[in-house]
């Protein structure tokens, strides 16, 4: 990558933990401070990856095998990285992605099957990029699940997998914060959005 490089920040967490709101609030705060921000999301974030998103989040939960699903997430991520994230970083932007590779590590690698090794090998081969900072918005599972389903987005494929799945997701994200303590920061998602944002800010300030 060129001499100029922006900063890459991802938000992670189980469904309904409030990470999308936090990604938006952080983008606003950074823009107000004069930074150029690219706010994006996964699965999706580029036209091709948004098409793949529809294959992933809509329809029957048993639509794909775990392996086929991992390949689709990686296909979407590769396109997102090529077309959106890498060009923005090369221009010096701060890229904020609502989910990135840690979602695959947790959703596909821990919660659904013992496929973490496959997830890691595919990531190394096809993606090979980690965020500079990952903020895990951590919220106890029943609260998060009811927030997620209350939205009735038509994209509830993963939410519908139930409360015990959500609890395993939470544990998976917490374990990642221990595995990668330099990069992955756990943030308490309880309380008002502005309270959660205030917990997030010191981590971002340390990066800039
Ligand atoms: P997202 O749009 O973030 O949903 P939400 O706003 O409800 O959190 O993600 C859609 C779903 O896809 C979500 O249930 C998490 C799941 N997902 C994976 O299983 N693996 C992945 O690699 C990614 C990026 C998302």
PDB file of C-alpha atoms and ligand atoms in Angstrom:
ATOM      1  CA  UNK A   1       0.000   0.000   0.000  1.00  0.00           C
ATOM      2  CA  UNK A   2       1.136   3.578  -0.683  1.00  0.00           C
ATOM      3  CA  UNK A   3       2.751   5.944   1.794  1.00  0.00           C
ATOM      4  CA  UNK A   4      -0.536   7.604   2.679  1.00  0.00           C
ATOM      5  CA  UNK A   5      -2.719   5.263   4.615  1.00  0.00           C
ATOM      6  CA  UNK A   6      -5.867   6.057   6.496  1.00  0.00           C
ATOM      7  CA  UNK A   7      -7.208   4.187   9.471  1.00  0.00           C
ATOM      8  CA  UNK A   8      -9.436   1.136   9.346  1.00  0.00           C
ATOM      9  CA  UNK A   9     -11.932   0.679  12.191  1.00  0.00           C
ATOM     10  CA  UNK A  10     -14.486  -2.118  12.427  1.00  0.00           C
ATOM     11  CA  UNK A  11     -17.498  -2.535  14.681  1.00  0.00           C
ATOM     12  CA  UNK A  12     -18.530  -6.000  15.790  1.00  0.00           C
ATOM     13  CA  UNK A  13     -21.051  -7.605  18.071  1.00  0.00           C
ATOM     14  CA  UNK A  14     -24.033  -9.917  18.158  1.00  0.00           C
ATOM     15  CA  UNK A  15     -27.213  -8.850  16.393  1.00  0.00           C
ATOM     16  CA  UNK A  16     -28.941  -5.865  17.990  1.00  0.00           C
ATOM     17  CA  UNK A  17     -26.008  -4.871  20.224  1.00  0.00           C
ATOM     18  CA  UNK A  18     -26.182  -1.340  18.831  1.00  0.00           C
ATOM     19  CA  UNK A  19     -23.014  -1.407  16.735  1.00  0.00           C
ATOM     20  CA  UNK A  20     -24.638   0.164  13.649  1.00  0.00           C
ATOM     21  CA  UNK A  21     -25.750   3.181  15.681  1.00  0.00           C
ATOM     22  CA  UNK A  22     -22.259   3.456  17.160  1.00  0.00           C
ATOM     23  CA  UNK A  23     -20.623   3.243  13.720  1.00  0.00           C
ATOM     24  CA  UNK A  24     -22.824   6.111  12.529  1.00  0.00           C
ATOM     25  CA  UNK A  25     -22.190   8.239  15.659  1.00  0.00           C
ATOM     26  CA  UNK A  26     -18.447   7.737  15.346  1.00  0.00           C
ATOM     27  CA  UNK A  27     -18.525   8.682  11.646  1.00  0.00           C
ATOM     28  CA  UNK A  28     -20.391  11.891  12.534  1.00  0.00           C
ATOM     29  CA  UNK A  29     -17.965  12.784  15.292  1.00  0.00           C
ATOM     30  CA  UNK A  30     -14.927  12.215  13.095  1.00  0.00           C
ATOM     31  CA  UNK A  31     -16.447  14.218  10.215  1.00  0.00           C
ATOM     32  CA  UNK A  32     -17.216  17.071  12.602  1.00  0.00           C
ATOM     33  CA  UNK A  33     -13.544  16.973  13.606  1.00  0.00           C
ATOM     34  CA  UNK A  34     -12.572  17.411   9.938  1.00  0.00           C
ATOM     35  CA  UNK A  35     -11.702  13.836   8.956  1.00  0.00           C
ATOM     36  CA  UNK A  36     -12.794  12.243   5.701  1.00  0.00           C
ATOM     37  CA  UNK A  37     -14.754   9.142   6.620  1.00  0.00           C
ATOM     38  CA  UNK A  38     -15.950   6.211   4.559  1.00  0.00           C
ATOM     39  CA  UNK A  39     -18.772   4.509   6.470  1.00  0.00           C
ATOM     40  CA  UNK A  40     -19.539   1.063   5.158  1.00  0.00           C
ATOM     41  CA  UNK A  41     -20.886  -2.333   6.210  1.00  0.00           C
ATOM     42  CA  UNK A  42     -20.656  -6.065   5.747  1.00  0.00           C
ATOM     43  CA  UNK A  43     -21.919  -8.239   4.290  1.00  0.00           C
ATOM     44  CA  UNK A  44     -22.054  -5.659   1.509  1.00  0.00           C
ATOM     45  CA  UNK A  45     -20.425  -2.253   1.174  1.00  0.00           C
ATOM     46  CA  UNK A  46     -19.782  -2.396  -2.582  1.00  0.00           C
ATOM     47  CA  UNK A  47     -22.318  -3.048  -5.386  1.00  0.00           C
ATOM     48  CA  UNK A  48     -21.147  -6.619  -5.968  1.00  0.00           C
ATOM     49  CA  UNK A  49     -20.965  -7.422  -2.276  1.00  0.00           C
ATOM     50  CA  UNK A  50     -24.463  -6.006  -1.710  1.00  0.00           C
ATOM     51  CA  UNK A  51     -25.730  -8.485  -4.288  1.00  0.00           C
ATOM     52  CA  UNK A  52     -24.016 -11.316  -2.421  1.00  0.00           C
ATOM     53  CA  UNK A  53     -25.527  -9.972   0.834  1.00  0.00           C
ATOM     54  CA  UNK A  54     -29.018 -10.762  -0.445  1.00  0.00           C
ATOM     55  CA  UNK A  55     -27.997 -14.379  -0.975  1.00  0.00           C
ATOM     56  CA  UNK A  56     -26.691 -14.521   2.594  1.00  0.00           C
ATOM     57  CA  UNK A  57     -29.198 -12.743   4.795  1.00  0.00           C
ATOM     58  CA  UNK A  58     -32.519 -13.573   3.149  1.00  0.00           C
ATOM     59  CA  UNK A  59     -34.233 -16.913   2.812  1.00  0.00           C
ATOM     60  CA  UNK A  60     -34.208 -20.252   4.550  1.00  0.00           C
ATOM     61  CA  UNK A  61     -31.553 -20.568   7.322  1.00  0.00           C
ATOM     62  CA  UNK A  62     -30.601 -23.971   5.874  1.00  0.00           C
ATOM     63  CA  UNK A  63     -30.075 -22.513   2.405  1.00  0.00           C
ATOM     64  CA  UNK A  64     -26.270 -22.905   2.407  1.00  0.00           C
ATOM     65  CA  UNK A  65     -23.873 -25.387   3.918  1.00  0.00           C
ATOM     66  CA  UNK A  66     -21.504 -23.820   6.459  1.00  0.00           C
ATOM     67  CA  UNK A  67     -18.629 -24.088   3.962  1.00  0.00           C
ATOM     68  CA  UNK A  68     -20.567 -22.527   1.071  1.00  0.00           C
ATOM     69  CA  UNK A  69     -21.624 -19.713   3.373  1.00  0.00           C
ATOM     70  CA  UNK A  70     -18.009 -18.999   4.380  1.00  0.00           C
ATOM     71  CA  UNK A  71     -17.059 -18.770   0.707  1.00  0.00           C
ATOM     72  CA  UNK A  72     -19.886 -16.315   0.018  1.00  0.00           C
ATOM     73  CA  UNK A  73     -18.869 -14.093   2.949  1.00  0.00           C
ATOM     74  CA  UNK A  74     -15.291 -14.123   1.672  1.00  0.00           C
ATOM     75  CA  UNK A  75     -16.373 -13.362  -1.901  1.00  0.00           C
ATOM     76  CA  UNK A  76     -18.363 -10.385  -0.633  1.00  0.00           C
ATOM     77  CA  UNK A  77     -15.459  -9.229   1.565  1.00  0.00           C
ATOM     78  CA  UNK A  78     -12.910  -9.515  -1.225  1.00  0.00           C
ATOM     79  CA  UNK A  79     -15.026  -7.310  -3.495  1.00  0.00           C
ATOM     80  CA  UNK A  80     -15.662  -4.833  -0.658  1.00  0.00           C
ATOM     81  CA  UNK A  81     -11.930  -4.647   0.097  1.00  0.00           C
ATOM     82  CA  UNK A  82     -10.895  -4.224  -3.554  1.00  0.00           C
ATOM     83  CA  UNK A  83     -13.538  -1.714  -4.576  1.00  0.00           C
ATOM     84  CA  UNK A  84     -14.180   0.296  -1.442  1.00  0.00           C
ATOM     85  CA  UNK A  85     -11.938  -0.217   1.585  1.00  0.00           C
ATOM     86  CA  UNK A  86      -8.468  -0.327   0.009  1.00  0.00           C
ATOM     87  CA  UNK A  87      -9.067   2.684  -2.306  1.00  0.00           C
ATOM     88  CA  UNK A  88     -10.405   4.755   0.610  1.00  0.00           C
ATOM     89  CA  UNK A  89      -7.438   3.854   2.846  1.00  0.00           C
ATOM     90  CA  UNK A  90      -5.044   4.745   0.022  1.00  0.00           C
ATOM     91  CA  UNK A  91      -6.633   8.204  -0.092  1.00  0.00           C
ATOM     92  CA  UNK A  92      -6.081   8.596   3.647  1.00  0.00           C
ATOM     93  CA  UNK A  93      -9.714   8.191   4.703  1.00  0.00           C
ATOM     94  CA  UNK A  94     -10.852   6.754   7.990  1.00  0.00           C
ATOM     95  CA  UNK A  95     -12.827   3.673   6.999  1.00  0.00           C
ATOM     96  CA  UNK A  96     -15.487   2.527   9.466  1.00  0.00           C
ATOM     97  CA  UNK A  97     -16.999  -0.845   8.672  1.00  0.00           C
ATOM     98  CA  UNK A  98     -20.066  -2.166  10.442  1.00  0.00           C
ATOM     99  CA  UNK A  99     -18.724  -5.752  10.688  1.00  0.00           C
ATOM    100  CA  UNK A 100     -15.644  -7.241   9.004  1.00  0.00           C
ATOM    101  CA  UNK A 101     -13.711 -10.518   9.223  1.00  0.00           C
ATOM    102  CA  UNK A 102     -14.245 -11.026  12.967  1.00  0.00           C
ATOM    103  CA  UNK A 103     -17.924 -11.630  12.190  1.00  0.00           C
ATOM    104  CA  UNK A 104     -16.933 -14.608  10.070  1.00  0.00           C
ATOM    105  CA  UNK A 105     -14.555 -15.857  12.766  1.00  0.00           C
ATOM    106  CA  UNK A 106     -17.389 -15.775  15.273  1.00  0.00           C
ATOM    107  CA  UNK A 107     -20.571 -16.509  13.314  1.00  0.00           C
ATOM    108  CA  UNK A 108     -19.127 -19.160  11.026  1.00  0.00           C
ATOM    109  CA  UNK A 109     -16.024 -20.209  12.950  1.00  0.00           C
ATOM    110  CA  UNK A 110     -17.390 -20.609  16.454  1.00  0.00           C
ATOM    111  CA  UNK A 111     -21.142 -20.501  16.605  1.00  0.00           C
ATOM    112  CA  UNK A 112     -22.193 -22.798  13.772  1.00  0.00           C
ATOM    113  CA  UNK A 113     -19.447 -25.399  13.577  1.00  0.00           C
ATOM    114  CA  UNK A 114     -15.799 -25.984  14.381  1.00  0.00           C
ATOM    115  CA  UNK A 115     -14.692 -24.223  11.232  1.00  0.00           C
ATOM    116  CA  UNK A 116     -12.443 -21.553  12.658  1.00  0.00           C
ATOM    117  CA  UNK A 117      -9.314 -23.019  11.052  1.00  0.00           C
ATOM    118  CA  UNK A 118     -10.949 -22.967   7.628  1.00  0.00           C
ATOM    119  CA  UNK A 119     -12.104 -19.394   8.241  1.00  0.00           C
ATOM    120  CA  UNK A 120      -8.566 -18.325   9.199  1.00  0.00           C
ATOM    121  CA  UNK A 121      -6.928 -20.012   6.226  1.00  0.00           C
ATOM    122  CA  UNK A 122      -9.359 -18.496   3.743  1.00  0.00           C
ATOM    123  CA  UNK A 123      -8.908 -15.099   5.355  1.00  0.00           C
ATOM    124  CA  UNK A 124      -5.122 -15.317   5.062  1.00  0.00           C
ATOM    125  CA  UNK A 125      -5.369 -16.396   1.433  1.00  0.00           C
ATOM    126  CA  UNK A 126      -8.043 -14.051   0.109  1.00  0.00           C
ATOM    127  CA  UNK A 127      -8.309 -11.051   2.470  1.00  0.00           C
ATOM    128  CA  UNK A 128      -5.096 -10.694   4.481  1.00  0.00           C
ATOM    129  CA  UNK A 129      -6.103  -7.350   5.980  1.00  0.00           C
ATOM    130  CA  UNK A 130      -7.103  -6.607   9.554  1.00  0.00           C
ATOM    131  CA  UNK A 131      -8.609  -3.398  10.902  1.00  0.00           C
ATOM    132  CA  UNK A 132      -6.326  -1.111  12.934  1.00  0.00           C
ATOM    133  CA  UNK A 133      -8.984  -1.120  15.640  1.00  0.00           C
ATOM    134  CA  UNK A 134     -12.012  -3.339  16.235  1.00  0.00           C
ATOM    135  CA  UNK A 135     -14.711  -2.256  18.677  1.00  0.00           C
ATOM    136  CA  UNK A 136     -16.887  -5.074  19.983  1.00  0.00           C
ATOM    137  CA  UNK A 137     -20.152  -3.687  21.324  1.00  0.00           C
ATOM    138  CA  UNK A 138     -20.942  -6.121  24.101  1.00  0.00           C
ATOM    139  CA  UNK A 139     -24.482  -6.510  25.367  1.00  0.00           C
ATOM    140  CA  UNK A 140     -26.177  -9.295  27.255  1.00  0.00           C
ATOM    141  CA  UNK A 141     -27.873 -11.572  24.762  1.00  0.00           C
ATOM    142  CA  UNK A 142     -31.619 -11.338  25.547  1.00  0.00           C
ATOM    143  CA  UNK A 143     -31.539  -7.529  25.212  1.00  0.00           C
ATOM    144  CA  UNK A 144     -29.632  -7.724  21.969  1.00  0.00           C
ATOM    145  CA  UNK A 145     -31.901 -10.357  20.469  1.00  0.00           C
ATOM    146  CA  UNK A 146     -35.115  -8.471  21.210  1.00  0.00           C
ATOM    147  CA  UNK A 147     -33.615  -5.292  19.727  1.00  0.00           C
ATOM    148  CA  UNK A 148     -32.642  -7.169  16.585  1.00  0.00           C
ATOM    149  CA  UNK A 149     -35.949  -8.920  15.951  1.00  0.00           C
ATOM    150  CA  UNK A 150     -37.958  -5.806  16.843  1.00  0.00           C
ATOM    151  CA  UNK A 151     -36.644  -4.191  13.670  1.00  0.00           C
ATOM    152  CA  UNK A 152     -38.425  -6.761  11.442  1.00  0.00           C
ATOM    153  CA  UNK A 153     -35.951  -6.031   8.679  1.00  0.00           C
ATOM    154  CA  UNK A 154     -36.706  -9.137   6.605  1.00  0.00           C
ATOM    155  CA  UNK A 155     -33.053 -10.014   7.167  1.00  0.00           C
ATOM    156  CA  UNK A 156     -33.490 -12.042  10.306  1.00  0.00           C
ATOM    157  CA  UNK A 157     -31.929 -15.261   9.093  1.00  0.00           C
ATOM    158  CA  UNK A 158     -29.244 -15.282  11.786  1.00  0.00           C
ATOM    159  CA  UNK A 159     -31.383 -13.664  14.489  1.00  0.00           C
ATOM    160  CA  UNK A 160     -33.906 -16.492  14.084  1.00  0.00           C
ATOM    161  CA  UNK A 161     -31.313 -19.024  15.184  1.00  0.00           C
ATOM    162  CA  UNK A 162     -32.339 -18.216  18.765  1.00  0.00           C
ATOM    163  CA  UNK A 163     -31.132 -17.106  22.179  1.00  0.00           C
ATOM    164  CA  UNK A 164     -28.534 -19.830  22.800  1.00  0.00           C
ATOM    165  CA  UNK A 165     -26.917 -19.004  19.461  1.00  0.00           C
ATOM    166  CA  UNK A 166     -26.806 -15.323  20.475  1.00  0.00           C
ATOM    167  CA  UNK A 167     -25.149 -16.287  23.765  1.00  0.00           C
ATOM    168  CA  UNK A 168     -22.472 -18.252  21.893  1.00  0.00           C
ATOM    169  CA  UNK A 169     -21.896 -15.269  19.614  1.00  0.00           C
ATOM    170  CA  UNK A 170     -21.370 -13.017  22.586  1.00  0.00           C
ATOM    171  CA  UNK A 171     -18.892 -15.448  24.099  1.00  0.00           C
ATOM    172  CA  UNK A 172     -17.126 -15.723  20.727  1.00  0.00           C
ATOM    173  CA  UNK A 173     -16.648 -11.964  20.418  1.00  0.00           C
ATOM    174  CA  UNK A 174     -15.427 -11.728  24.001  1.00  0.00           C
ATOM    175  CA  UNK A 175     -12.902 -14.475  23.295  1.00  0.00           C
ATOM    176  CA  UNK A 176     -11.611 -12.538  20.261  1.00  0.00           C
ATOM    177  CA  UNK A 177     -10.927  -9.532  22.481  1.00  0.00           C
ATOM    178  CA  UNK A 178      -8.711 -11.812  24.578  1.00  0.00           C
ATOM    179  CA  UNK A 179      -7.066 -13.395  21.537  1.00  0.00           C
ATOM    180  CA  UNK A 180      -6.199 -10.026  19.923  1.00  0.00           C
ATOM    181  CA  UNK A 181      -5.929  -7.605  22.855  1.00  0.00           C
ATOM    182  CA  UNK A 182      -4.008  -4.953  20.893  1.00  0.00           C
ATOM    183  CA  UNK A 183      -6.586  -4.673  18.129  1.00  0.00           C
ATOM    184  CA  UNK A 184      -9.932  -5.791  19.563  1.00  0.00           C
ATOM    185  CA  UNK A 185     -11.522  -3.697  22.332  1.00  0.00           C
ATOM    186  CA  UNK A 186     -14.613  -4.751  24.238  1.00  0.00           C
ATOM    187  CA  UNK A 187     -17.063  -1.911  24.909  1.00  0.00           C
ATOM    188  CA  UNK A 188     -20.039  -2.183  27.269  1.00  0.00           C
ATOM    189  CA  UNK A 189     -23.134  -1.681  25.099  1.00  0.00           C
ATOM    190  CA  UNK A 190     -25.525  -0.955  27.986  1.00  0.00           C
ATOM    191  CA  UNK A 191     -27.152   2.426  28.429  1.00  0.00           C
ATOM    192  CA  UNK A 192     -27.892   5.327  26.097  1.00  0.00           C
ATOM    193  CA  UNK A 193     -26.191   5.498  22.695  1.00  0.00           C
ATOM    194  CA  UNK A 194     -24.245   8.604  23.770  1.00  0.00           C
ATOM    195  CA  UNK A 195     -22.938   6.764  26.851  1.00  0.00           C
ATOM    196  CA  UNK A 196     -21.694   3.896  24.702  1.00  0.00           C
ATOM    197  CA  UNK A 197     -20.146   6.405  22.276  1.00  0.00           C
ATOM    198  CA  UNK A 198     -18.279   8.025  25.171  1.00  0.00           C
ATOM    199  CA  UNK A 199     -16.773   4.618  26.056  1.00  0.00           C
ATOM    200  CA  UNK A 200     -15.695   4.115  22.447  1.00  0.00           C
ATOM    201  CA  UNK A 201     -14.062   7.476  21.865  1.00  0.00           C
ATOM    202  CA  UNK A 202     -10.829   6.998  23.925  1.00  0.00           C
ATOM    203  CA  UNK A 203      -9.942   3.916  21.829  1.00  0.00           C
ATOM    204  CA  UNK A 204     -10.384   5.899  18.613  1.00  0.00           C
ATOM    205  CA  UNK A 205      -8.530   8.928  19.937  1.00  0.00           C
ATOM    206  CA  UNK A 206      -5.572   6.677  20.794  1.00  0.00           C
ATOM    207  CA  UNK A 207      -5.443   5.507  17.170  1.00  0.00           C
ATOM    208  CA  UNK A 208      -5.517   8.949  15.475  1.00  0.00           C
TER     209      UNK A 208
HETATM  210  P1  LIG B   1     -25.750  -7.158   9.722  1.00  0.00           P
HETATM  211  O1  LIG B   1     -26.245  -6.424   8.554  1.00  0.00           O
HETATM  212  O2  LIG B   1     -24.656  -6.547  10.498  1.00  0.00           O
HETATM  213  O3  LIG B   1     -26.990  -7.443  10.682  1.00  0.00           O
HETATM  214  P2  LIG B   1     -27.354  -6.780  12.060  1.00  0.00           P
HETATM  215  O4  LIG B   1     -27.486  -5.315  11.811  1.00  0.00           O
HETATM  216  O5  LIG B   1     -28.650  -7.463  12.366  1.00  0.00           O
HETATM  217  O6  LIG B   1     -26.287  -7.118  13.037  1.00  0.00           O
HETATM  218  O7  LIG B   1     -25.314  -8.631   9.323  1.00  0.00           O
HETATM  219  C1  LIG B   1     -26.245  -9.528   8.771  1.00  0.00           C
HETATM  220  C2  LIG B   1     -26.077 -10.895   9.372  1.00  0.00           C
HETATM  221  O8  LIG B   1     -24.949 -11.574   8.803  1.00  0.00           O
HETATM  222  C3  LIG B   1     -25.868 -10.865  10.865  1.00  0.00           C
HETATM  223  O9  LIG B   1     -26.776 -11.772  11.469  1.00  0.00           O
HETATM  224  C4  LIG B   1     -24.456 -11.336  11.034  1.00  0.00           C
HETATM  225  C5  LIG B   1     -24.187 -12.184   9.819  1.00  0.00           C
HETATM  226  N1  LIG B   1     -22.780 -12.278   9.388  1.00  0.00           N
HETATM  227  C6  LIG B   1     -22.132 -13.514   9.419  1.00  0.00           C
HETATM  228  O10 LIG B   1     -22.721 -14.512   9.812  1.00  0.00           O
HETATM  229  N2  LIG B   1     -20.837 -13.591   8.988  1.00  0.00           N
HETATM  230  C7  LIG B   1     -20.156 -12.508   8.512  1.00  0.00           C
HETATM  231  O11 LIG B   1     -18.980 -12.629   8.107  1.00  0.00           O
HETATM  232  C8  LIG B   1     -20.832 -11.234   8.479  1.00  0.00           C
HETATM  233  C9  LIG B   1     -20.121 -10.019   7.972  1.00  0.00           C
HETATM  234  C10 LIG B   1     -22.150 -11.169   8.931  1.00  0.00           C
END
